[in-house]
XYZ file of N, CA, C and O in Angstrom:
864
model
N 21.480 -61.056 48.344
C 21.615 -60.110 47.944
C 22.330 -59.639 46.092
O 22.140 -58.316 45.640
N 21.643 -60.828 45.249
C 22.269 -60.890 43.686
C 21.160 -59.956 43.905
O 20.938 -59.483 42.823
N 19.822 -61.001 43.835
C 18.567 -60.678 43.564
C 17.590 -59.326 43.715
O 17.647 -58.397 42.962
N 18.703 -59.262 44.823
C 17.972 -57.418 45.526
C 18.462 -56.604 44.393
O 17.996 -55.292 44.810
N 19.721 -56.765 44.031
C 20.940 -56.285 43.181
C 20.247 -55.874 41.619
O 20.002 -54.989 41.283
N 19.936 -56.624 40.940
C 19.559 -57.173 39.471
C 18.151 -56.068 40.027
O 17.677 -55.900 38.916
N 17.346 -56.196 40.720
C 15.239 -55.742 40.194
C 15.863 -53.921 40.403
O 15.381 -53.825 39.157
N 16.518 -53.567 41.689
C 16.474 -52.263 40.699
C 16.902 -51.730 39.123
O 16.358 -50.819 38.472
N 17.707 -52.737 38.874
C 17.988 -52.546 37.404
C 17.634 -52.364 36.541
O 17.552 -51.625 35.530
N 16.449 -54.083 35.872
C 15.470 -54.024 35.568
C 14.906 -52.961 35.561
O 14.297 -52.604 34.334
N 14.404 -52.654 37.047
C 13.759 -50.828 36.206
C 13.528 -50.207 35.913
O 13.371 -50.124 35.269
N 15.298 -49.663 36.116
C 15.376 -48.144 35.584
C 15.789 -48.580 33.680
O 15.329 -47.675 33.298
N 15.688 -49.955 33.097
C 16.493 -50.477 32.112
C 15.301 -49.803 31.571
O 14.562 -49.043 30.722
N 14.098 -50.146 32.042
C 12.285 -50.172 31.716
C 11.960 -48.787 31.973
O 11.541 -48.209 30.649
N 12.674 -48.291 32.595
C 11.890 -46.504 33.017
C 12.957 -46.017 31.740
O 12.528 -44.856 31.429
N 13.835 -46.177 31.028
C 15.001 -45.455 29.887
C 13.922 -45.779 29.269
O 14.011 -45.188 28.469
N 13.391 -47.103 28.381
C 12.791 -47.340 27.381
C 12.159 -46.706 27.335
O 10.999 -46.578 25.778
N 10.808 -46.999 27.737
C 9.628 -46.041 28.419
C 9.397 -44.550 27.867
O 8.695 -44.404 27.121
N 10.440 -44.109 28.304
C 10.614 -42.305 27.970
C 11.176 -42.287 26.718
O 10.713 -41.177 25.879
N 12.253 -42.674 26.293
C 12.582 -42.951 24.858
C 11.709 -42.272 24.081
O 11.904 -41.587 22.882
N 10.666 -43.231 23.845
C 10.060 -42.783 22.628
C 8.985 -41.846 22.664
O 8.162 -41.016 22.312
N 8.314 -41.576 24.724
C 7.625 -40.240 24.440
C 8.389 -38.791 23.965
O 7.615 -38.106 23.403
N 9.470 -39.286 23.714
C 10.395 -37.928 23.467
C 10.521 -37.805 22.408
O 10.353 -36.393 21.459
N 10.260 -39.137 21.205
C 10.351 -39.302 19.982
C 9.056 -38.833 19.326
O 8.726 -37.881 18.357
N 7.810 -38.805 20.618
C 6.537 -38.489 20.114
C 6.491 -37.286 19.688
O 5.689 -36.451 19.254
N 7.001 -36.472 21.118
C 6.832 -34.959 21.500
C 7.565 -34.264 20.032
O 6.514 -33.045 19.991
N 8.278 -34.513 19.658
C 9.413 -33.671 18.578
C 8.702 -34.237 17.378
O 8.950 -32.859 16.131
N 7.942 -35.230 17.024
C 6.791 -34.700 15.938
C 5.727 -33.756 15.854
O 6.157 -32.903 14.734
N 4.817 -33.482 16.932
C 4.278 -32.299 16.221
C 5.067 -31.110 16.168
O 4.522 -30.444 15.316
N 6.624 -30.976 17.019
C 6.801 -29.475 17.028
C 7.933 -29.608 16.067
O 7.309 -28.369 15.216
N 7.635 -30.515 15.135
C 8.623 -30.387 13.676
C 7.013 -29.841 12.860
O 7.487 -29.079 11.742
N 5.643 -30.882 13.071
C 4.978 -30.684 11.782
C 4.335 -28.537 12.344
O 3.834 -28.714 12.091
N 4.223 -28.261 14.074
C 4.490 -27.119 14.224
C 4.947 -25.855 13.394
O 4.984 -25.093 13.598
N 5.575 -26.181 12.481
C 6.864 -25.434 12.694
C 5.911 -24.278 10.752
O 6.023 -23.866 10.295
N 5.068 -25.597 10.145
C 4.858 -25.301 8.959
C 3.724 -23.582 9.451
O 3.609 -22.808 8.299
N 2.889 -23.963 10.620
C 2.160 -23.420 11.011
C 2.229 -21.890 11.749
O 2.238 -20.361 11.343
N 3.726 -22.197 11.982
C 5.040 -21.415 13.045
C 4.954 -20.053 11.561
O 4.758 -18.665 11.312
N 5.393 -20.385 10.394
C 5.963 -20.214 10.025
C 4.634 -18.796 8.696
O 5.144 -17.933 8.053
N 3.068 -19.506 8.602
C 2.812 -19.139 8.133
C 1.726 -17.753 8.899
O 1.680 -17.435 8.020
N 1.988 -18.215 10.852
C 1.740 -17.363 10.869
C 3.085 -15.393 10.685
O 1.802 -14.556 10.923
N 4.225 -15.858 10.621
C 4.709 -15.269 10.805
C 4.516 -14.658 8.813
O 4.853 -13.302 9.249
N 4.547 -15.256 8.354
C 4.658 -14.240 7.094
C 2.527 -13.070 6.778
O 3.136 -12.324 6.377
N 1.889 -14.185 7.796
C 0.701 -13.442 7.253
C 1.378 -12.834 7.918
O 0.228 -11.097 8.191
N 1.163 -12.339 9.314
C 1.726 -10.636 9.986
C 2.451 -9.821 9.296
O 2.171 -8.937 8.604
N 3.675 -10.309 8.990
C 4.119 -9.473 8.161
C 3.492 -9.035 6.888
O 3.455 -7.486 6.159
N 3.461 -9.870 5.968
C 2.065 -9.696 5.330
C 1.585 -8.120 5.933
O 0.382 -7.398 4.858
N 0.158 -8.751 6.436
C -0.850 -7.530 7.518
C 0.532 -6.088 7.688
O -0.591 -5.120 6.809
N 1.116 -6.011 8.192
C 1.636 -5.175 8.701
C 2.329 -4.420 7.355
O 2.518 -3.344 6.989
N 2.759 -4.948 5.594
C 3.282 -4.300 4.972
C 1.841 -3.277 3.857
O 1.467 -2.982 3.450
N 0.853 -4.235 4.222
C -0.843 -3.468 3.877
C -0.757 -2.203 4.038
O -1.458 -1.851 4.147
N -0.694 -2.593 5.648
C -1.067 -1.360 7.124
C -0.385 -0.186 5.946
O -0.715 1.175 6.647
N 1.020 -0.304 6.568
C 2.100 0.523 5.796
C 1.560 1.113 4.687
O 1.854 2.383 4.349
N 1.804 -0.108 3.753
C 1.092 1.039 2.316
C -0.484 1.504 2.162
O -0.373 3.086 1.470
N -1.135 1.535 3.493
C -2.468 2.415 3.125
C -1.853 3.424 3.967
O -2.524 4.191 3.485
N -1.139 2.987 5.148
C -0.406 4.594 5.522
C -0.661 5.794 4.662
O -0.652 7.292 4.686
N 0.690 5.051 4.358
C 1.499 5.554 3.092
C 1.202 5.821 1.998
O 0.711 7.777 1.475
N -0.285 5.436 1.896
C -1.617 6.536 0.279
C -2.127 7.138 0.990
O -2.345 8.708 0.189
N -2.737 7.054 2.267
C -3.475 8.075 2.846
C -2.427 9.409 3.016
O -3.563 10.377 2.993
N -2.099 9.396 3.294
C -0.950 10.431 3.595
C -0.723 11.154 2.372
O -1.168 12.880 2.427
N -0.431 10.404 1.199
C 0.545 11.200 0.212
C -0.735 11.763 -0.655
O -0.579 13.092 -1.271
N -1.853 11.093 -0.279
C -3.513 10.946 -1.322
C -4.251 11.864 -0.461
O -4.884 13.110 -0.863
N -4.059 12.565 0.680
C -5.218 13.198 1.493
C -4.744 13.805 2.797
O -5.075 14.977 2.821
N -3.591 13.165 3.541
C -3.169 15.183 3.541
C -2.269 15.421 3.732
O -2.341 16.718 3.409
N -0.839 14.590 2.637
C 0.384 15.626 1.864
C -1.055 16.822 1.185
O -0.174 18.652 1.490
N -1.642 17.112 0.254
C -2.319 17.767 -0.754
C -2.633 19.121 0.636
O -3.258 20.306 0.726
N -2.626 19.331 1.811
C -3.069 20.585 2.931
C -2.307 20.594 3.871
O -2.099 22.333 3.857
N -1.173 19.324 3.295
C 0.123 20.401 4.166
C 1.138 20.997 3.118
O 1.843 21.608 3.828
N 1.173 20.001 2.519
C 2.641 20.806 1.363
C 1.679 21.101 -0.143
O 0.331 21.327 -0.145
N 3.138 21.434 -0.505
C 2.332 22.502 -1.505
C 2.119 22.122 -3.205
O 3.554 21.638 -3.969
N 1.439 20.917 -3.263
C 1.052 20.047 -4.425
C -0.286 19.478 -4.168
O -1.320 19.188 -3.610
N -1.293 18.909 -5.542
C -2.570 18.454 -5.241
C -1.751 16.807 -6.065
O -1.531 17.046 -6.964
N -3.906 16.372 -5.832
C -3.157 15.408 -6.939
C -4.274 15.113 -7.008
O -5.659 15.514 -7.564
N -4.263 14.386 -8.923
C -5.518 13.897 -9.773
C -5.708 13.334 -10.643
O -4.529 11.978 -10.662
N -6.959 12.821 -10.872
C -6.734 11.282 -10.999
C -7.130 11.169 -12.935
O -8.211 11.756 -13.401
N -6.149 10.514 -13.533
C -6.288 10.582 -15.148
C -7.437 9.836 -15.430
O -7.551 8.919 -15.162
N -8.635 10.221 -16.497
C -9.556 9.386 -17.061
C -9.756 8.675 -18.682
O -10.431 7.516 -18.217
N -9.031 9.406 -18.944
C -8.862 9.210 -20.802
C -7.278 8.138 -20.597
O -6.118 8.676 -19.866
N -7.265 8.211 -22.842
C -5.884 7.398 -22.602
C -5.473 8.325 -23.462
O -4.331 7.836 -24.065
N -5.744 9.574 -23.422
C -4.682 10.407 -24.344
C -2.835 11.381 -24.149
O -2.693 11.163 -24.723
N -2.850 10.440 -22.784
C -1.614 10.594 -22.353
C -0.413 9.286 -22.092
O 0.818 9.441 -21.575
N -1.228 8.184 -22.492
C -0.197 6.644 -22.334
C 0.387 6.969 -23.421
O 0.001 8.293 -24.822
N 1.225 6.050 -23.120
C 1.697 5.326 -22.348
C 2.224 6.035 -20.809
O 2.596 5.625 -19.317
N 2.766 7.308 -20.882
C 2.938 8.150 -19.816
C 2.085 8.174 -18.912
O 2.819 8.277 -17.497
N 1.218 8.317 -19.128
C -0.083 8.348 -18.073
C -0.973 8.021 -18.334
O -1.788 8.103 -19.019
N -1.294 6.451 -17.236
C -2.923 5.583 -18.248
C -3.751 6.150 -17.552
O -3.298 6.671 -16.339
N -5.001 5.942 -17.892
C -6.430 5.875 -17.350
C -6.847 5.629 -15.809
O -5.816 3.993 -16.067
N -6.821 6.105 -14.561
C -6.859 5.229 -13.618
C -5.364 5.971 -12.579
O -5.260 5.232 -11.483
N -4.246 6.548 -13.811
C -3.189 6.862 -13.098
C -3.269 8.111 -11.876
O -4.756 8.961 -12.168
N -2.963 8.205 -10.917
C -3.170 9.365 -10.222
C -1.347 10.368 -10.142
O -0.867 10.131 -10.384
N -2.185 11.738 -10.598
C -0.451 12.509 -10.889
C -0.599 13.451 -10.172
O -1.558 14.242 -8.724
N 0.784 13.832 -9.325
C 0.983 14.544 -8.100
C 2.098 15.968 -9.528
O 2.570 15.795 -10.074
N 0.536 17.037 -8.959
C 0.813 18.551 -9.889
C 1.691 19.291 -8.328
O 1.143 19.533 -7.266
N 1.907 20.050 -9.295
C 2.695 21.325 -8.141
C 2.950 22.659 -8.734
O 3.263 22.938 -10.118
N 2.903 23.710 -8.804
C 2.558 25.217 -8.631
C 3.804 25.646 -9.888
O 5.062 25.101 -9.315
N 3.448 26.781 -10.575
C 5.499 26.930 -11.020
C 4.076 28.566 -11.692
O 3.519 28.334 -12.251
N 5.358 29.153 -11.622
C 4.694 31.081 -12.091
C 4.173 30.207 -13.807
O 5.016 29.365 -14.435
N 3.051 31.026 -13.903
C 2.647 30.915 -15.922
C 3.645 31.141 -16.225
O 3.789 30.245 -17.412
N 4.700 32.136 -15.879
C 6.121 33.119 -16.776
C 7.419 31.879 -17.246
O 7.621 31.787 -18.032
N 6.833 30.586 -15.807
C 7.454 29.572 -16.379
C 7.465 28.461 -17.587
O 8.382 27.422 -17.274
N 6.003 28.494 -17.971
C 5.866 27.375 -18.741
C 6.957 27.235 -20.030
O 6.943 28.412 -20.530
N 6.626 26.788 -20.399
C 7.949 25.847 -21.252
C 7.205 25.061 -22.468
O 5.974 23.615 -21.996
N 7.501 24.667 -23.917
C 7.795 23.537 -24.304
C 8.063 22.099 -23.896
O 9.006 22.374 -23.267
N 7.337 21.208 -23.282
C 7.794 19.841 -23.486
C 6.677 19.910 -22.175
O 7.075 18.426 -21.227
N 6.447 20.256 -21.143
C 6.086 20.092 -19.639
C 4.485 20.007 -19.775
O 3.806 19.884 -21.195
N 4.469 18.427 -18.603
C 2.795 18.828 -19.338
C 1.883 19.030 -17.969
O 2.276 19.170 -16.756
N 1.199 20.041 -18.284
C 0.590 21.200 -17.588
C -1.054 20.637 -17.306
O -1.746 19.972 -18.186
N -2.026 21.043 -16.372
C -2.743 20.757 -15.856
C -3.274 21.583 -15.764
O -3.317 22.369 -14.795
N -5.163 21.908 -16.569
C -5.264 23.325 -17.160
C -7.203 23.218 -17.280
O -6.836 22.140 -17.963
N -8.081 23.839 -16.827
C -9.003 24.018 -17.555
C -8.735 24.441 -19.140
O -8.583 25.307 -19.642
N -9.392 23.142 -20.164
C -9.610 24.248 -21.620
C -10.365 24.984 -22.361
O -11.726 25.754 -20.973
N -10.725 25.712 -22.521
C -10.551 26.847 -22.901
C -12.936 26.800 -23.298
O -13.071 27.526 -24.236
N -12.800 26.093 -23.572
C -14.426 26.101 -24.409
C -15.083 24.583 -23.571
O -14.835 24.131 -22.798
N -16.638 24.448 -24.160
C -17.612 23.564 -24.190
C -17.486 23.017 -22.004
O -17.953 24.661 -21.576
N -16.926 21.918 -21.778
C -17.398 22.220 -19.954
C -16.126 22.659 -19.991
O -16.675 22.306 -18.480
N -15.424 23.156 -20.367
C -14.304 23.941 -19.486
C -13.309 22.112 -18.642
O -13.208 23.390 -17.247
N -13.630 21.662 -18.557
C -12.862 20.564 -18.218
C -11.263 20.743 -18.045
O -10.486 21.458 -18.574
N -11.116 19.676 -16.621
C -9.591 20.075 -16.425
C -8.837 18.635 -17.618
O -8.817 17.534 -17.473
N -7.393 19.110 -17.882
C -6.219 18.240 -18.992
C -5.615 18.332 -18.204
O -4.904 19.441 -17.501
N -4.804 16.839 -18.959
C -3.847 17.330 -19.087
C -2.270 17.051 -19.643
O -2.609 15.520 -19.824
N -2.204 18.242 -20.358
C -1.281 16.993 -21.697
C -0.347 17.765 -22.105
O -0.200 18.847 -20.980
N 0.280 17.889 -23.051
C 1.710 18.245 -23.027
C 1.289 19.496 -23.837
O 1.186 18.991 -24.664
N 2.262 21.097 -23.881
C 2.772 21.288 -24.023
C 3.579 21.372 -25.154
O 4.690 21.565 -25.452
N 3.118 21.547 -26.301
C 3.441 21.578 -27.839
C 4.183 23.486 -28.054
O 4.532 23.988 -29.695
N 3.919 24.319 -27.541
C 4.517 25.780 -28.096
C 3.454 26.960 -27.011
O 2.455 26.736 -26.638
N 4.346 27.637 -26.558
C 3.861 29.009 -25.471
C 4.029 30.164 -26.079
O 5.066 30.454 -26.913
N 3.002 31.388 -26.154
C 3.134 32.611 -26.824
C 2.626 33.544 -25.492
O 2.045 33.134 -24.627
N 3.588 34.419 -24.902
C 4.107 35.272 -24.079
C 3.376 36.763 -25.465
O 3.337 37.371 -25.804
N 1.797 37.486 -24.510
C 1.650 38.854 -24.883
C 1.870 39.794 -24.182
O 3.346 39.975 -23.176
N 2.323 41.087 -24.548
C 2.490 41.968 -23.824
C 1.991 42.167 -22.948
O 1.844 43.111 -22.397
N 0.680 42.155 -22.818
C 0.269 41.891 -21.186
C 0.284 40.783 -20.189
O -0.060 41.269 -18.991
N 2.009 40.661 -20.687
C 2.072 39.372 -19.835
C 1.357 37.704 -19.685
O 1.222 37.254 -18.909
N 0.077 37.323 -20.767
C -0.579 36.485 -20.413
C 0.643 35.677 -21.146
O 1.587 35.668 -21.805
N 0.029 33.963 -21.450
C 0.777 33.286 -20.974
C -0.584 32.181 -21.783
O -1.286 31.726 -21.632
N -0.405 31.732 -23.175
C -1.092 31.584 -24.146
C -0.474 30.202 -24.729
O 1.092 30.023 -25.723
N -1.126 28.870 -24.875
C -0.243 28.146 -24.976
C -0.778 26.913 -25.746
O -2.357 26.826 -25.790
N -0.226 26.598 -26.679
C -1.146 24.967 -26.986
C 0.176 23.278 -26.601
O 0.611 23.860 -26.855
N -0.975 22.632 -26.926
C -0.819 21.177 -26.004
C -1.372 20.387 -26.799
O -2.395 20.454 -28.004
N -1.262 18.720 -26.730
C -1.409 17.764 -27.056
C -1.161 16.630 -26.632
O 0.366 16.262 -25.636
N -1.679 15.662 -25.993
C -1.994 14.037 -25.795
C -1.304 13.560 -26.330
O -1.091 13.815 -27.600
N 0.386 12.852 -25.669
C 0.892 12.329 -26.275
C 0.589 11.153 -27.273
O 0.949 9.989 -28.003
N -1.270 10.591 -26.406
C -1.601 9.905 -27.269
C -2.504 9.818 -28.664
O -3.057 9.519 -29.578
N -2.746 10.936 -28.523
C -3.567 11.837 -30.061
C -2.621 11.898 -31.445
O -1.560 12.069 -31.305
N -2.732 11.992 -31.679
C -2.489 11.942 -33.518
C -1.996 13.731 -34.062
O -1.443 14.195 -34.530
N -3.679 14.976 -33.127
C -2.845 16.073 -33.706
C -3.524 16.305 -31.650
O -3.586 16.770 -31.108
N -2.682 18.037 -31.826
C -3.080 18.805 -31.826
C -4.065 19.511 -30.854
O -5.226 18.999 -31.676
N -3.976 19.970 -30.065
C -5.939 19.788 -29.697
C -6.226 21.265 -30.111
O -5.290 22.425 -29.939
N -7.508 20.993 -30.690
C -8.097 22.157 -31.272
C -8.350 23.163 -30.679
O -9.258 24.228 -30.682
N -7.807 23.356 -29.721
C -7.888 25.316 -28.901
C -6.895 25.957 -28.736
O -5.509 24.775 -28.806
N -6.745 26.941 -28.500
C -5.969 27.788 -27.315
C -6.115 28.147 -26.416
O -6.807 29.203 -26.232
N -5.515 27.807 -25.392
C -5.860 28.375 -23.836
C -4.471 29.322 -23.006
O -3.490 29.336 -23.253
N -5.312 30.207 -22.826
C -4.448 31.225 -22.078
C -4.389 31.202 -20.249
O -5.587 30.851 -19.997
N -3.400 31.019 -19.914
C -3.868 30.438 -18.569
C -4.081 31.635 -17.803
O -3.525 32.847 -18.062
N -5.122 31.322 -16.912
C -5.104 32.333 -15.995
C -4.837 31.921 -14.534
O -3.908 31.185 -14.084
N -4.313 33.519 -14.477
C -4.279 34.092 -12.448
C -2.009 33.742 -13.394
O -1.996 34.025 -14.531
N -1.448 33.431 -12.358
C -0.513 34.072 -12.275
C 0.507 32.176 -11.421
O 1.452 31.798 -11.709
N -0.308 31.424 -11.632
C -0.582 29.882 -10.845
C -0.416 29.197 -12.378
O -1.773 28.684 -12.448
N 0.725 28.356 -12.787
C -0.030 26.700 -14.127
C 0.479 25.453 -12.650
O 1.574 25.738 -11.505
N 0.575 24.529 -13.430
C 0.786 23.424 -12.073
C 1.065 22.118 -12.934
O 0.281 21.963 -14.169
N 2.585 21.785 -13.277
C 3.218 20.654 -13.761
C 2.710 19.932 -12.956
O 2.398 19.712 -11.540
N 3.354 18.521 -13.646
C 2.688 17.363 -13.591
C 3.929 16.545 -13.074
O 4.941 16.664 -13.948
N 4.662 16.024 -11.743
C 5.670 15.959 -11.734
C 5.863 14.226 -10.874
O 6.533 14.049 -11.102
N 4.522 13.482 -10.919
C 4.578 12.455 -10.590
C 3.509 11.952 -10.807
O 2.793 12.858 -10.838
N 3.985 10.647 -11.545
C 2.932 9.592 -11.801
C 2.479 8.629 -10.250
O 3.277 7.561 -10.599
N 1.377 7.850 -10.198
C 1.286 6.785 -9.272
C 0.369 6.031 -9.960
O -1.012 6.279 -10.039
N 1.171 4.931 -10.837
C -0.224 3.814 -11.304
C -1.445 3.159 -10.695
O -0.925 3.283 -9.640
N -2.178 3.292 -11.328
C -3.233 2.680 -11.135
C -4.083 2.768 -9.876
O -4.879 2.689 -9.411
N -3.254 3.461 -8.719
C -4.067 4.187 -7.644
C -5.495 4.316 -7.229
O -6.564 5.032 -7.158
N -5.702 5.576 -8.721
C -6.480 5.732 -9.410
C -7.962 4.968 -8.983
O -9.145 5.001 -8.407
N -7.691 3.465 -9.775
C -8.946 2.707 -9.885
C -9.552 2.218 -7.986
O -10.228 1.571 -7.929
N -8.561 2.343 -7.999
C -8.088 1.707 -6.048
C -9.392 2.258 -5.446
O -10.172 2.385 -5.140
N -9.402 3.572 -5.336
C -9.509 5.326 -5.330
C -11.235 4.915 -5.343
O -12.459 5.197 -4.875
N -11.790 4.704 -6.177
C -12.721 4.895 -7.359
C -13.228 3.159 -6.586
O -14.510 3.558 -5.903
N -12.857 2.414 -6.902
C -13.470 1.686 -5.854
C -13.981 1.315 -4.656
O -15.010 0.642 -3.940
N -12.583 2.083 -3.780
C -13.520 2.337 -2.837
C -14.897 3.665 -2.372
O -15.444 2.848 -0.765
N -14.545 4.229 -3.245
C -16.117 4.966 -3.239
C -17.610 3.859 -3.836
O -18.574 4.882 -3.810
N -17.564 2.813 -4.166
C -18.748 2.301 -4.601
C -19.516 1.669 -2.967
O -18.703 1.507 -2.005
N -20.679 0.983 -2.913
C -21.266 1.532 -1.951
C -21.011 0.209 -1.089
O -20.854 -0.298 0.528
N -20.693 -0.759 -1.279
C -20.487 -2.142 -1.461
C -18.902 -2.039 -0.535
O -18.812 -2.262 1.078
N -17.863 -1.501 -1.209
C -16.903 -1.237 -0.766
C -17.006 -0.434 0.382
O -16.339 -1.170 1.231
N -17.048 0.964 0.808
C -17.590 1.906 1.586
C -17.909 0.505 2.374
O -17.314 1.500 4.116
N -19.489 0.050 2.806
C -19.876 -0.851 4.294
C -19.034 -1.048 4.658
O -19.239 -1.322 5.301
N -18.100 -2.298 3.724
C -17.499 -2.916 4.403
C -16.408 -2.568 5.133
O -15.857 -2.401 6.115
N -15.533 -1.527 4.688
C -14.623 -0.667 5.295
C -14.798 0.202 6.655
O -14.232 -0.087 7.232
N -16.411 0.696 6.697
C -16.269 1.015 7.862
C -16.792 0.036 9.208
O -16.627 -0.065 10.216
N -17.389 -1.456 8.931
C -17.320 -2.522 9.825
C -16.659 -2.742 9.032
O -15.894 -3.645 10.507
N -15.512 -3.633 8.176
C -14.929 -4.623 8.128
C -13.566 -4.348 9.073
O -13.010 -4.438 9.664
N -12.615 -3.162 8.327
C -11.951 -2.723 8.786
C -10.973 -1.829 10.631
O -10.364 -2.869 11.326
N -13.079 -1.965 11.223
C -12.759 -2.110 12.379
C -12.935 -3.233 13.118
O -11.648 -2.945 14.539
N -13.390 -4.058 13.032
C -13.465 -5.511 13.427
C -12.226 -6.281 13.290
O -11.031 -7.128 13.781
N -11.368 -5.996 11.248
C -9.548 -6.107 11.562
C -8.903 -5.677 12.481
O -8.069 -6.434 12.827
N -9.293 -4.412 12.884
C -7.997 -4.733 13.272
C -8.137 -4.646 14.830
O -6.856 -4.888 15.546
N -9.334 -4.757 15.533
C -9.408 -5.628 16.947
C -8.819 -7.069 16.325
O -8.408 -7.154 18.586
N -8.661 -7.351 15.997
C -8.843 -9.256 16.112
C -7.192 -9.368 16.368
O -6.658 -9.903 17.076
N -6.469 -7.922 15.213
C -5.059 -7.703 15.351
C -4.952 -6.948 16.706
O -3.342 -8.164 16.992
N -5.151 -6.460 17.321
C -4.713 -5.898 18.574
C -5.215 -6.589 19.253
O -4.164 -7.913 20.444
N -6.762 -8.316 19.544
C -6.206 -9.732 20.196
C -5.379 -10.308 19.487
O -4.670 -11.259 21.161
N -5.137 -10.223 18.947
C -3.831 -11.801 18.705
C -2.416 -11.018 18.844
O -2.021 -12.234 19.494
N -2.562 -9.699 18.735
C -0.724 -9.358 19.354
C -0.949 -9.332 21.068
O 0.158 -9.369 21.154
N -2.396 -9.141 22.170
C -1.997 -8.950 22.784
C -2.082 -10.797 23.617
O -0.863 -11.311 24.536
N -2.463 -11.758 23.195
C -3.283 -13.200 22.770
C -1.435 -13.914 22.949
O -0.954 -14.621 23.596
N -0.815 -13.086 22.333
C 0.197 -14.097 21.407
C 1.610 -14.449 22.293
O 2.070 -15.691 22.427
N 2.155 -13.442 22.949
C 2.783 -13.461 23.831
C 2.295 -14.298 25.376
O 3.208 -15.489 24.861
N 1.354 -14.171 25.695
C 0.504 -15.105 26.431
C 1.301 -16.915 25.891
O 1.338 -17.641 26.829
N 0.486 -17.329 25.175
C 0.582 -18.567 24.562
C 2.151 -18.996 24.180
O 2.577 -20.223 23.906
N 3.390 -18.397 23.660
C 4.530 -18.198 23.220
C 5.032 -18.757 24.671
O 5.623 -19.757 25.575
N 4.543 -17.681 25.724
C 4.505 -17.876 27.270
C 4.723 -19.908 27.796
O 5.649 -20.277 28.605
N 3.350 -19.777 27.391
C 3.012 -20.747 28.017
C 3.416 -22.363 27.056
O 3.915 -23.063 27.409
N 3.928 -22.186 25.954
C 4.773 -23.068 24.655
C 6.305 -23.956 26.013
O 7.021 -24.123 26.187
N 7.024 -22.175 25.988
C 8.111 -23.020 26.469
C 8.469 -23.754 28.358
O 8.810 -24.059 28.446
N 7.449 -22.785 28.951
C 7.131 -23.548 30.067
C 6.338 -25.006 30.050
O 7.345 -26.271 30.823
N 5.970 -25.626 28.827
C 5.348 -26.775 28.791
C 6.941 -27.799 28.852
O 7.305 -28.702 28.877
N 7.449 -26.479 27.499
C 9.382 -27.768 27.279
C 9.584 -27.797 27.938
O 10.172 -28.852 28.263
N 9.621 -26.387 29.034
C 10.885 -26.925 30.097
C 10.073 -28.284 30.820
O 11.303 -28.672 31.270
N 9.209 -28.501 31.079
C 8.862 -29.062 32.095
C 8.456 -30.894 31.433
O 9.007 -31.458 32.234
N 8.600 -30.885 29.971
C 8.630 -32.025 29.266
C 10.347 -31.939 29.075
O 11.028 -33.370 29.621
N 11.281 -30.687 29.181
C 12.786 -31.722 29.398
C 13.238 -32.088 30.815
O 14.165 -33.280 30.739
């Protein structure tokens, strides 16, 4: 009787000793996987941030001017630095020509040469008897007043209301052939991969949970 009772106790002890190292071995990969999970989480949020910023930029620059009362322009020179640097995008809104005043930064076509569009600060305003408005302007970074007087055409002028730094450079980069081709073919591929990962990830988590339950 004594021998029969001792034998099962010895087997139970052997099983317990064998089982404990197995739990320790399983815990190590789980701890090591925390870094991978954290990296995936950071990657997902970075991707979402990039997509959100891209959507907002597209809305402000491409959609907004068609549905709201403003326009966007890219600054090409440093004549208004540091207020507006080359590559910055300005947001301009209309106002009546009669309300143009000194100190405003307005966008208008110069009256000489190629009649290019400039955004400079108004330094003087003259109101004609016929209702015309003539302005003198100056770039903040220039030493002298612009060498012309411009009579603003029409009833509407455009005042610079906001500046979006550097985004004009990004727009120009997107227009290059290499980047354009990469966006045409790469963006859909990235979107498809993101959707596949979103579909696949919950199944993987469920499988991990089932495996942990079996181990427990």
